Tab-separated table of C-alpha atoms in Angstrom:
chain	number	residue	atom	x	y	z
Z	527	UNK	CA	1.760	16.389	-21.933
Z	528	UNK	CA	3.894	16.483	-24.901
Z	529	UNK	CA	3.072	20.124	-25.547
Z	530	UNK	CA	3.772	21.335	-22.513
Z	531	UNK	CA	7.307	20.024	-22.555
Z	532	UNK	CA	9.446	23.092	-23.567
Z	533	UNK	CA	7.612	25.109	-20.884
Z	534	UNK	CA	7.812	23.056	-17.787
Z	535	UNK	CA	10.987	21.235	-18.802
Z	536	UNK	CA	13.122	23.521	-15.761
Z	537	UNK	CA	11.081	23.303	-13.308
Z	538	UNK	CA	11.193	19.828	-13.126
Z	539	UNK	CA	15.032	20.134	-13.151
Z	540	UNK	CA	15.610	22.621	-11.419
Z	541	UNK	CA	15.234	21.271	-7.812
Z	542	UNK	CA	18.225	20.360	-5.268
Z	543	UNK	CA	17.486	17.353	-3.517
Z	544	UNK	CA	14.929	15.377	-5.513
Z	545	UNK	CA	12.991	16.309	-8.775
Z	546	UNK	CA	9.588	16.074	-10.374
Z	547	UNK	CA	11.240	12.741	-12.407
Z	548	UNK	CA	11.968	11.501	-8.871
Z	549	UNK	CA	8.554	11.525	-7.813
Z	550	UNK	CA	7.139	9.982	-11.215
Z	551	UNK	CA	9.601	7.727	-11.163
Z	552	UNK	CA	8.448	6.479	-7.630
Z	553	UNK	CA	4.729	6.092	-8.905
Z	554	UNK	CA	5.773	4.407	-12.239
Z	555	UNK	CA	7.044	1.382	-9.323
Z	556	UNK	CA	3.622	0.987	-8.166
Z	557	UNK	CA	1.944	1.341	-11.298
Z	558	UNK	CA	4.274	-1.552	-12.544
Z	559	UNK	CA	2.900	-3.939	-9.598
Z	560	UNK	CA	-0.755	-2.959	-9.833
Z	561	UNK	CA	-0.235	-3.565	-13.774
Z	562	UNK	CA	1.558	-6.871	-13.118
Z	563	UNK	CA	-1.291	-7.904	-10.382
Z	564	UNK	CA	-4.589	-7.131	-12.738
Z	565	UNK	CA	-2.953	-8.345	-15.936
Z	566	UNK	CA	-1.489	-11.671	-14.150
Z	567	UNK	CA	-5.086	-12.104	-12.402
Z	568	UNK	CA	-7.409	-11.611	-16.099
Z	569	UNK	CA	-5.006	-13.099	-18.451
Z	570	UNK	CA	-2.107	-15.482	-16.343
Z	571	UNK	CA	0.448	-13.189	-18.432
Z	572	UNK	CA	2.892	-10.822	-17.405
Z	573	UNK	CA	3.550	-7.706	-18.646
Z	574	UNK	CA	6.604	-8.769	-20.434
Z	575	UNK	CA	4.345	-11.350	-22.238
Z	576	UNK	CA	2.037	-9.068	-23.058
Z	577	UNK	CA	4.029	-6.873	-25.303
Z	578	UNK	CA	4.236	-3.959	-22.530
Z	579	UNK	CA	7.677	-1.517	-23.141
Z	580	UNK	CA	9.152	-2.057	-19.208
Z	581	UNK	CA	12.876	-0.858	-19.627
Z	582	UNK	CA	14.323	1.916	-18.458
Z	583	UNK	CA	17.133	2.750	-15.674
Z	584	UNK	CA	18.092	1.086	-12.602
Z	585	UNK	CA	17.843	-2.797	-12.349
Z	586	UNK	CA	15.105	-4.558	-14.070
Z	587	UNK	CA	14.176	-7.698	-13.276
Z	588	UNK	CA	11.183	-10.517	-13.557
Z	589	UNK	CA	7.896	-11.216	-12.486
Z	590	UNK	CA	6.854	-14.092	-10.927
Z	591	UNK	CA	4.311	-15.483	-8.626
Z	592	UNK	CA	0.613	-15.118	-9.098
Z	593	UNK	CA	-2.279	-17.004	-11.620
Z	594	UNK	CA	-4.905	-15.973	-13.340
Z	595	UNK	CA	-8.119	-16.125	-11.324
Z	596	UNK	CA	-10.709	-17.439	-11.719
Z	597	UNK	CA	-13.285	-14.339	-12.016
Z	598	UNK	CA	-16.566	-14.198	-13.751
Z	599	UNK	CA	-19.742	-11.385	-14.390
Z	600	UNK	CA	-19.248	-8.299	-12.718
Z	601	UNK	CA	-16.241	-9.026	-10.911
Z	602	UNK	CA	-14.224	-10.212	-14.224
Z	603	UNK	CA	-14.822	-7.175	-16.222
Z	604	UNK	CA	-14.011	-4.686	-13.469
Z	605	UNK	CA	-10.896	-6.163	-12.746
Z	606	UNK	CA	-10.356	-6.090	-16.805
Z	607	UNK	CA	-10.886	-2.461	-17.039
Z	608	UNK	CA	-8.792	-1.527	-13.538
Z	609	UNK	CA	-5.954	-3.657	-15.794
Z	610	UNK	CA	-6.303	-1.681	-18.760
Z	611	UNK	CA	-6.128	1.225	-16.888
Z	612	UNK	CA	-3.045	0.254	-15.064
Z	613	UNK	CA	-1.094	-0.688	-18.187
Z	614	UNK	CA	-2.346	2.583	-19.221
Z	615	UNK	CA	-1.504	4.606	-16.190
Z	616	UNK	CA	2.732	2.560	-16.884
Z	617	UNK	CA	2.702	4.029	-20.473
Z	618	UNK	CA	1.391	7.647	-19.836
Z	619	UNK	CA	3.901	7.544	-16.568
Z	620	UNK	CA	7.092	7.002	-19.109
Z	621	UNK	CA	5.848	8.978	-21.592
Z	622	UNK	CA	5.487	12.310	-19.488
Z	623	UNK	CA	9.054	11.500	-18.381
Z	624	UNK	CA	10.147	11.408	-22.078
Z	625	UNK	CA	8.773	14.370	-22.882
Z	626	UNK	CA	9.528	16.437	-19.942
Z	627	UNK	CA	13.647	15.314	-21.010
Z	628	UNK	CA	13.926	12.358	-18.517
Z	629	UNK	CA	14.382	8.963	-18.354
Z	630	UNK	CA	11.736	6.546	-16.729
Z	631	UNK	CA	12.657	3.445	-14.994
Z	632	UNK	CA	12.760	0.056	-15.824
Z	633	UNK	CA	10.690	-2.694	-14.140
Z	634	UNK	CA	11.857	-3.739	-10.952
Z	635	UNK	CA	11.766	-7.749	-10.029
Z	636	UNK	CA	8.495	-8.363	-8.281
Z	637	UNK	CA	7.048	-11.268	-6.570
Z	638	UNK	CA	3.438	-11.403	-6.964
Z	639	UNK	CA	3.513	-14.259	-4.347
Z	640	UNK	CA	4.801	-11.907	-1.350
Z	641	UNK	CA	1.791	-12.408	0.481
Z	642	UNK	CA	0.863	-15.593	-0.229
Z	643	UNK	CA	-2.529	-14.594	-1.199
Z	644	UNK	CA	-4.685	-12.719	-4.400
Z	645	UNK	CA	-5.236	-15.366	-7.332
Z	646	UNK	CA	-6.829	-18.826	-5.378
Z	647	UNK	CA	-10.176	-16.864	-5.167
Z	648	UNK	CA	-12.064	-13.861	-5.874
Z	649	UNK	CA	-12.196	-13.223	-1.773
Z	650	UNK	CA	-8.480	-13.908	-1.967
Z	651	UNK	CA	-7.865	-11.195	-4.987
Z	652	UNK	CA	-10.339	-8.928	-3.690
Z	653	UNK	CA	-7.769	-9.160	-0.159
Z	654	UNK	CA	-5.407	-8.179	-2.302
Z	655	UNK	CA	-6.569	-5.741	-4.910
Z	656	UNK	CA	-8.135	-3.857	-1.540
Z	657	UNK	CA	-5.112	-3.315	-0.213
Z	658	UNK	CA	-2.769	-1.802	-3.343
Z	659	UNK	CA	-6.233	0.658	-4.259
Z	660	UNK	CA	-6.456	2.112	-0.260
Z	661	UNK	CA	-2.414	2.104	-0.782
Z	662	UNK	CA	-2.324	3.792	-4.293
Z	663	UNK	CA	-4.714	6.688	-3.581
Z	664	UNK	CA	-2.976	7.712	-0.042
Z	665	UNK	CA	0.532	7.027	-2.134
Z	666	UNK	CA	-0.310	10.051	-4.453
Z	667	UNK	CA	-1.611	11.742	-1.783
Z	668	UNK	CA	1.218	12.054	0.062
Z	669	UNK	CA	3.701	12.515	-3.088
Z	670	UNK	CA	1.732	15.475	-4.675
Z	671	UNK	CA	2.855	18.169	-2.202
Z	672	UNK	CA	6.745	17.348	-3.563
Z	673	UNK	CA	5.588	18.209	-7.070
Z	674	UNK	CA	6.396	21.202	-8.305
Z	675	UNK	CA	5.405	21.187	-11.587
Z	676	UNK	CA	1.878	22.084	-12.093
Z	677	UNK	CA	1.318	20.692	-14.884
Z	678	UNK	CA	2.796	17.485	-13.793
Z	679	UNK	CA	0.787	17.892	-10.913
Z	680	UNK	CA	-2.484	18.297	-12.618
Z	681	UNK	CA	-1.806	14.680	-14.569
Z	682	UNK	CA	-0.971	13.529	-11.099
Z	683	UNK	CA	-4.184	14.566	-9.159
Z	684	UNK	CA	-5.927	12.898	-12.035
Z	685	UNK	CA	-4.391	9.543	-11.877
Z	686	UNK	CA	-5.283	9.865	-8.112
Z	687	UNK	CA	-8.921	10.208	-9.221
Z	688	UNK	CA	-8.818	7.182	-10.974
Z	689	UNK	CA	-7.235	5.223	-8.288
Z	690	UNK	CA	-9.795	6.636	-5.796
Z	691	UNK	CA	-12.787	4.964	-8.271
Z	692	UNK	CA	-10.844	1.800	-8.676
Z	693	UNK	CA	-10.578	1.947	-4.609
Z	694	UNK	CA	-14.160	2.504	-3.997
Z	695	UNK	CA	-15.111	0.025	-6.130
Z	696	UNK	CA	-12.916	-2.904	-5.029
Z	697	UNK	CA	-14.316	-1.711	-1.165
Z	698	UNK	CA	-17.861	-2.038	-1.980
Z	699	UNK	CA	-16.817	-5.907	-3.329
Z	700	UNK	CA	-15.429	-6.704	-0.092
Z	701	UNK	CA	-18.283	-5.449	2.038
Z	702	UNK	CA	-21.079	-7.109	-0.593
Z	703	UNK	CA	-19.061	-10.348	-0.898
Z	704	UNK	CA	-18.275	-10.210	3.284
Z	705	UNK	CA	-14.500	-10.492	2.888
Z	706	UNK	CA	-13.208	-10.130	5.930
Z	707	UNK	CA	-9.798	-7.820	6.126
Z	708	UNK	CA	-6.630	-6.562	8.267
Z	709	UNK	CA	-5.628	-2.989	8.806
Z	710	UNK	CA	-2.275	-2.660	6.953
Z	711	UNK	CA	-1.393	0.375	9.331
Z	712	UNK	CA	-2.470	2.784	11.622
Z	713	UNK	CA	-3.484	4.523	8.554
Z	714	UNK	CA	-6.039	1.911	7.270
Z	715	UNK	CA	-9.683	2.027	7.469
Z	716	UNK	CA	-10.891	-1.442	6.802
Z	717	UNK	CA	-14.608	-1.847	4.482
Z	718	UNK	CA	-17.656	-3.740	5.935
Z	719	UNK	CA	-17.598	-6.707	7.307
Z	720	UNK	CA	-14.404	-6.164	9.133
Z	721	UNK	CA	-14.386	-2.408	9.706
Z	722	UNK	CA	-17.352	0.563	9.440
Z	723	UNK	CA	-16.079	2.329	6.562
Z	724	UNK	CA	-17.135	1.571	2.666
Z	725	UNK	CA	-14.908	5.276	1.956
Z	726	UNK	CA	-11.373	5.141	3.876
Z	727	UNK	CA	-11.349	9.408	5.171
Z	728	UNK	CA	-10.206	10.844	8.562
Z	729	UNK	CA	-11.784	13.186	10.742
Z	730	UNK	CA	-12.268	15.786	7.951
Z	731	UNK	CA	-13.315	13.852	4.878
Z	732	UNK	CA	-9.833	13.550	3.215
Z	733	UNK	CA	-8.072	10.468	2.289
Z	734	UNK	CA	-5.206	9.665	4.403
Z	735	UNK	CA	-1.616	10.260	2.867
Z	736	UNK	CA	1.620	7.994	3.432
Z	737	UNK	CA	4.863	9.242	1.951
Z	738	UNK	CA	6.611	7.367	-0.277
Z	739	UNK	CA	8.950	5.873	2.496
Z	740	UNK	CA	5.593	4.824	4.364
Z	741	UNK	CA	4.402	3.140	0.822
Z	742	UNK	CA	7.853	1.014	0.984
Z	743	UNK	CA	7.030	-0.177	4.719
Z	744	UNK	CA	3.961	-1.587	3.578
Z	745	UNK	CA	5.140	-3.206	0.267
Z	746	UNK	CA	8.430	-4.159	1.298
Z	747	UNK	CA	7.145	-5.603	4.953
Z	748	UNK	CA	8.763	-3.797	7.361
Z	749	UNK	CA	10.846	-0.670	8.708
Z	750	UNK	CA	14.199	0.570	7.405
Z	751	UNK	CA	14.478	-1.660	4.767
Z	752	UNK	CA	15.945	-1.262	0.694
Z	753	UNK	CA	13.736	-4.525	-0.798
Z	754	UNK	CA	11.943	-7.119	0.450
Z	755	UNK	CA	8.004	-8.141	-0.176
Z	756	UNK	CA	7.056	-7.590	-3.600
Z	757	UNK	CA	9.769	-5.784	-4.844
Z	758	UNK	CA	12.702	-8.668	-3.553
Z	759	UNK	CA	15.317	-6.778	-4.912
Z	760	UNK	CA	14.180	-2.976	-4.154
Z	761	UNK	CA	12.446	-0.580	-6.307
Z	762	UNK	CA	14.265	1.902	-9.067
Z	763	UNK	CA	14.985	5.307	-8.152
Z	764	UNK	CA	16.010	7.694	-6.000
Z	765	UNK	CA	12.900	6.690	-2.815
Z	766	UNK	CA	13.795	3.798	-2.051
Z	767	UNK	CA	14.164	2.998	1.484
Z	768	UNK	CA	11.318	2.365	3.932
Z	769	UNK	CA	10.186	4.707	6.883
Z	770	UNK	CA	11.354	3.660	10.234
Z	771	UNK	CA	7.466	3.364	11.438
Z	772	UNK	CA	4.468	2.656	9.978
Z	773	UNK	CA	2.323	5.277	8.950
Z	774	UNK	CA	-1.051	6.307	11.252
Z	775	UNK	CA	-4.046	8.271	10.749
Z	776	UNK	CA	-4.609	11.557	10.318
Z	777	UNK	CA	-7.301	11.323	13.261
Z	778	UNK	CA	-4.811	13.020	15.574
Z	779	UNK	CA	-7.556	14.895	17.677
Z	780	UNK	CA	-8.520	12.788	20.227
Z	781	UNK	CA	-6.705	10.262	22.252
Z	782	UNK	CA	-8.730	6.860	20.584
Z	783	UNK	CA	-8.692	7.802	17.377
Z	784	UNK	CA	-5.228	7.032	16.302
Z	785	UNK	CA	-2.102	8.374	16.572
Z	786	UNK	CA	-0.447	5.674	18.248
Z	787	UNK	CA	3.071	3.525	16.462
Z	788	UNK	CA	3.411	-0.262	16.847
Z	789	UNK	CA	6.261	-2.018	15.097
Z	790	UNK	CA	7.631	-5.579	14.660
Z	791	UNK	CA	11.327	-6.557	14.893
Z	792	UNK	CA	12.393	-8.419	12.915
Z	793	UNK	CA	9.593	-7.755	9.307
Z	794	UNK	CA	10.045	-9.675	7.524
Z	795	UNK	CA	10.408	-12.153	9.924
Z	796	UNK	CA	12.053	-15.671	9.070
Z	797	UNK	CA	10.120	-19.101	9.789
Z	798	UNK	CA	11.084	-22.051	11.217
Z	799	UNK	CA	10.713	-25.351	10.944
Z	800	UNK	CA	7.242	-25.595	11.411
Z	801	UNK	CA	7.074	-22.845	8.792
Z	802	UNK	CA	5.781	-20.068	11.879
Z	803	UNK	CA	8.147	-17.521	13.301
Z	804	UNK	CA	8.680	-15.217	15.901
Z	805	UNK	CA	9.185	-11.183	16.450
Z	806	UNK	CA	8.849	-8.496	19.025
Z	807	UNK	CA	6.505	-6.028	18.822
Z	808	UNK	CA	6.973	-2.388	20.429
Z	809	UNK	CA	4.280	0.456	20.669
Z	810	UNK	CA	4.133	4.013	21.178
Z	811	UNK	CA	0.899	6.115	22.227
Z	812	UNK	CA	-0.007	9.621	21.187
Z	813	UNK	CA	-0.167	11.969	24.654
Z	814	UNK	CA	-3.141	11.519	27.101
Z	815	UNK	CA	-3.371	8.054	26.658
Z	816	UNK	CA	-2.021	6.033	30.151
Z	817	UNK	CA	-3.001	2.431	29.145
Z	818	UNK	CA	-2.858	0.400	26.386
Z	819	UNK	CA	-3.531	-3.580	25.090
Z	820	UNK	CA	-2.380	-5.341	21.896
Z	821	UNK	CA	-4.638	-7.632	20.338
Z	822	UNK	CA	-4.046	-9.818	18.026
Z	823	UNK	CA	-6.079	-10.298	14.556
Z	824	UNK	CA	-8.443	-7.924	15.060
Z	825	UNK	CA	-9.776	-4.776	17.549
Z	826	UNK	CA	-11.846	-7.142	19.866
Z	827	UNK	CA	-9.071	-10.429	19.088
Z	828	UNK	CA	-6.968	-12.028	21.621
Z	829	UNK	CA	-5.022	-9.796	24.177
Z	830	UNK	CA	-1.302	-10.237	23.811
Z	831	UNK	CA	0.479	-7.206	25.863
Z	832	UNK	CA	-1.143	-4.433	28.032
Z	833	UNK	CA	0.410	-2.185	30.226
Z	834	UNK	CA	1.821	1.670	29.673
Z	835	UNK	CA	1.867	4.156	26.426
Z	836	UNK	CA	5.181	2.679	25.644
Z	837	UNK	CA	6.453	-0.698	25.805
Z	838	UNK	CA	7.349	-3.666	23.522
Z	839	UNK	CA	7.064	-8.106	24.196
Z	840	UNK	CA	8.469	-10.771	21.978
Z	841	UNK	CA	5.931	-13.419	20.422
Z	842	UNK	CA	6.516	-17.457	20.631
Z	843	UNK	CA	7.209	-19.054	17.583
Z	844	UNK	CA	3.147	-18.906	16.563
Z	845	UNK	CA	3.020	-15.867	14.220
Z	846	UNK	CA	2.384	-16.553	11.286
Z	847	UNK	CA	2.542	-14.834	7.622
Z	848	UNK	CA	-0.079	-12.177	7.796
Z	849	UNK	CA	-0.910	-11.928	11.243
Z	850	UNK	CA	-1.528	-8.105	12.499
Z	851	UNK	CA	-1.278	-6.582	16.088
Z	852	UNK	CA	-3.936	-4.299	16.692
Z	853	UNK	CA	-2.375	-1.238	19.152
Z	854	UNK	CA	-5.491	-0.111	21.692
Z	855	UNK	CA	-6.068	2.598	23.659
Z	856	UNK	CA	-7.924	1.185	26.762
Z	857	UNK	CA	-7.606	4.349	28.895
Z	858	UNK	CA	-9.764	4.800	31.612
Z	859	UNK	CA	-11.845	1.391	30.547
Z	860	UNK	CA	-12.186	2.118	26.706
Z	861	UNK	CA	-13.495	-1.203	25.238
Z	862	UNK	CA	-12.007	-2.750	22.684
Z	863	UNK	CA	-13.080	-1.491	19.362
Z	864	UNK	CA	-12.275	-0.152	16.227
Z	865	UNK	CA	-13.016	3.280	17.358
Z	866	UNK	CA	-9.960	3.160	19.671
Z	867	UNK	CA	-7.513	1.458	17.316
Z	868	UNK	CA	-4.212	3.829	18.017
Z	869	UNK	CA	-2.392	1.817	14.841
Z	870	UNK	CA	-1.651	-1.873	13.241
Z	871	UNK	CA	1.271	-3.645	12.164
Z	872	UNK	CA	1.164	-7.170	9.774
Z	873	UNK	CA	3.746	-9.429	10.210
Z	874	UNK	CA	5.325	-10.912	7.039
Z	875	UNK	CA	7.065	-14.576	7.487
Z	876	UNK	CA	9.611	-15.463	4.931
């Protein structure tokens, strides 16, 4: 990388709106929580205790949450060697920056503990570690067409590769160890036991892609929002702000298989006193399909709303943190399965 600094140097200046440091900059965030969560869950230590170099511009700010866990065999050294290559992936991150003439970001505050869930058990970080893989690989998906250095986008597509084998492997744990999972979006496609899928491709054996706005509505917990989840105080750099909807598949060719936007307002939402909460949730269906249910916790769960493509109903005061609102397309007497899941939304409780 070093050596190809002089040559690639203005190129990755040279653009109006955003530039190549933008974009590494926005992966360097998530490659400072998936370092935090593997090194916190194999050794209890942070980063910052570890010895790791985490400064750089915009706010930094602590870690906390999370415990080691308790892992042992198999499971314990994989999750060692996704950590070294995490805390690997941070220090390659800021030093392409350096020697492309930028400046990497510091280490944002992040709260391990958003969730509620990833170091009591090795189902629990399996949950976990399932969903920042699936969410890492379709994060540089959607962030390599913005790159316009090649070279920058070589090193890219090759950190992607490594996400995708940490990814695969953390999916085949869930389906041997029957963890059961939640769709984190429309663009989700949950491993054995709770979905069909051990590999998480659309219709034409591609990964999904979310854009770095969709990557904030999923870490910070909801739409339109600056911080919140497990970055409490935001993340550094220029993409920053979540999308206004979640993202969904790219199965866009047929009327049950996906397509469709469902949303809760407020997401975060707050509890009360019995530590539950409430929120509304509103969904959208692609064209063609007439009639839709929501279920709640799964596909085949609960009914909560039916009725037309568009609509939206408030929840009592029973949701609580985690809970996700499967969007179905029931047209014409579908059944309820995962086959005609039009999109998902998780509720976070604060």
């Amino acid at each position: 990388m070093a050596g190809a600094a002089a040559a690639v140097e203005g190129t990755a200046k040279a653009q109006s709106t955003y530039t190549d440091f933008d974009i590494l900059n926005f992966a360097l965030n998530l490659e400072y929580l998936e370092a935090e969560f593997y090194t916190v869950a194999t050794t209890g230590m942070t980063l910052a205790q570890s010895g790791a170099t985490i400064t750089g511009s915009g706010t930094a700010g602590p870690t906390t949450g999370g415990s080691q866990v308790a892992l042992t065999g198999a499971a314990l050294a994989i999750a060692q060697e996704i950590a070294k290559d995490e805390q690997t992936h941070v220090k390659f991150i800021q030093t392409a920056i350096a020697s492309l003439g930028g400046t990497s970001i510091a280490k944002p505050a992040i709260n391990l503990g958003a969730l509620g869930i990833g170091f009591s058990s090795l189902a629990s970080f399996l949950t976990l570690a399932r969903a920042f893989e699936d969410v890492g690989v379709t994060a540089y998906g959607g962030a390599a067409p913005l790159i316009v250095n090649k070279t920058v986008l070589g090193y890219a597509a090759r950190i992607l590769a490594v996400e995708a084998y940490h990814a695969g492997n953390i999916r085949l744990q869930i389906a041997q160890n029957s963890v059961p999972t939640t769709a984190l979006d429309g663009a989700d496609h949950l491993p054995p036991p709770s979905g069909s899928m051990y590999f998480p491709t659309d219709n034409n054996a591609l990964t999904e892609v979310r854009t770095p706005q969709q990557v904030l509505y999923l870490v910070y917990g909801g739409a339109s929002l600056t911080a919140g989840g497990f970055f409490p105080s935001g993340v550094n750099g220029l993409f920053n702000t979540s999308a206004a909807a979640a993202a969904t598949s790219d199965n866009n060719t047929g009327a049950s298989t996906g397509g469709g936007v469902i949303t809760a307002s407020p997401n975060p939402a707050t509890h009360t006193a019995n530590g539950d909460a409430m929120t509304t949730i509103s969904w959208s269906a692609p064209s063609g399909v007439t009639a839709v249910m929501v279920t709640i916790g799964s596909p085949t769960g609960p009914v909560f709303a039916d009725g037309g493509p568009t609509g939206s109903a408030a929840t009592g005061n029973w949701v609580s943190n985690g809970l996700t609102f499967y969007l179905q397309n029931v047209t014409g007497g579908l059944p309820l399965t995962a086959a005609n899941t039009l999109g998902t939304v998780a509720v976070t409780v604060q």
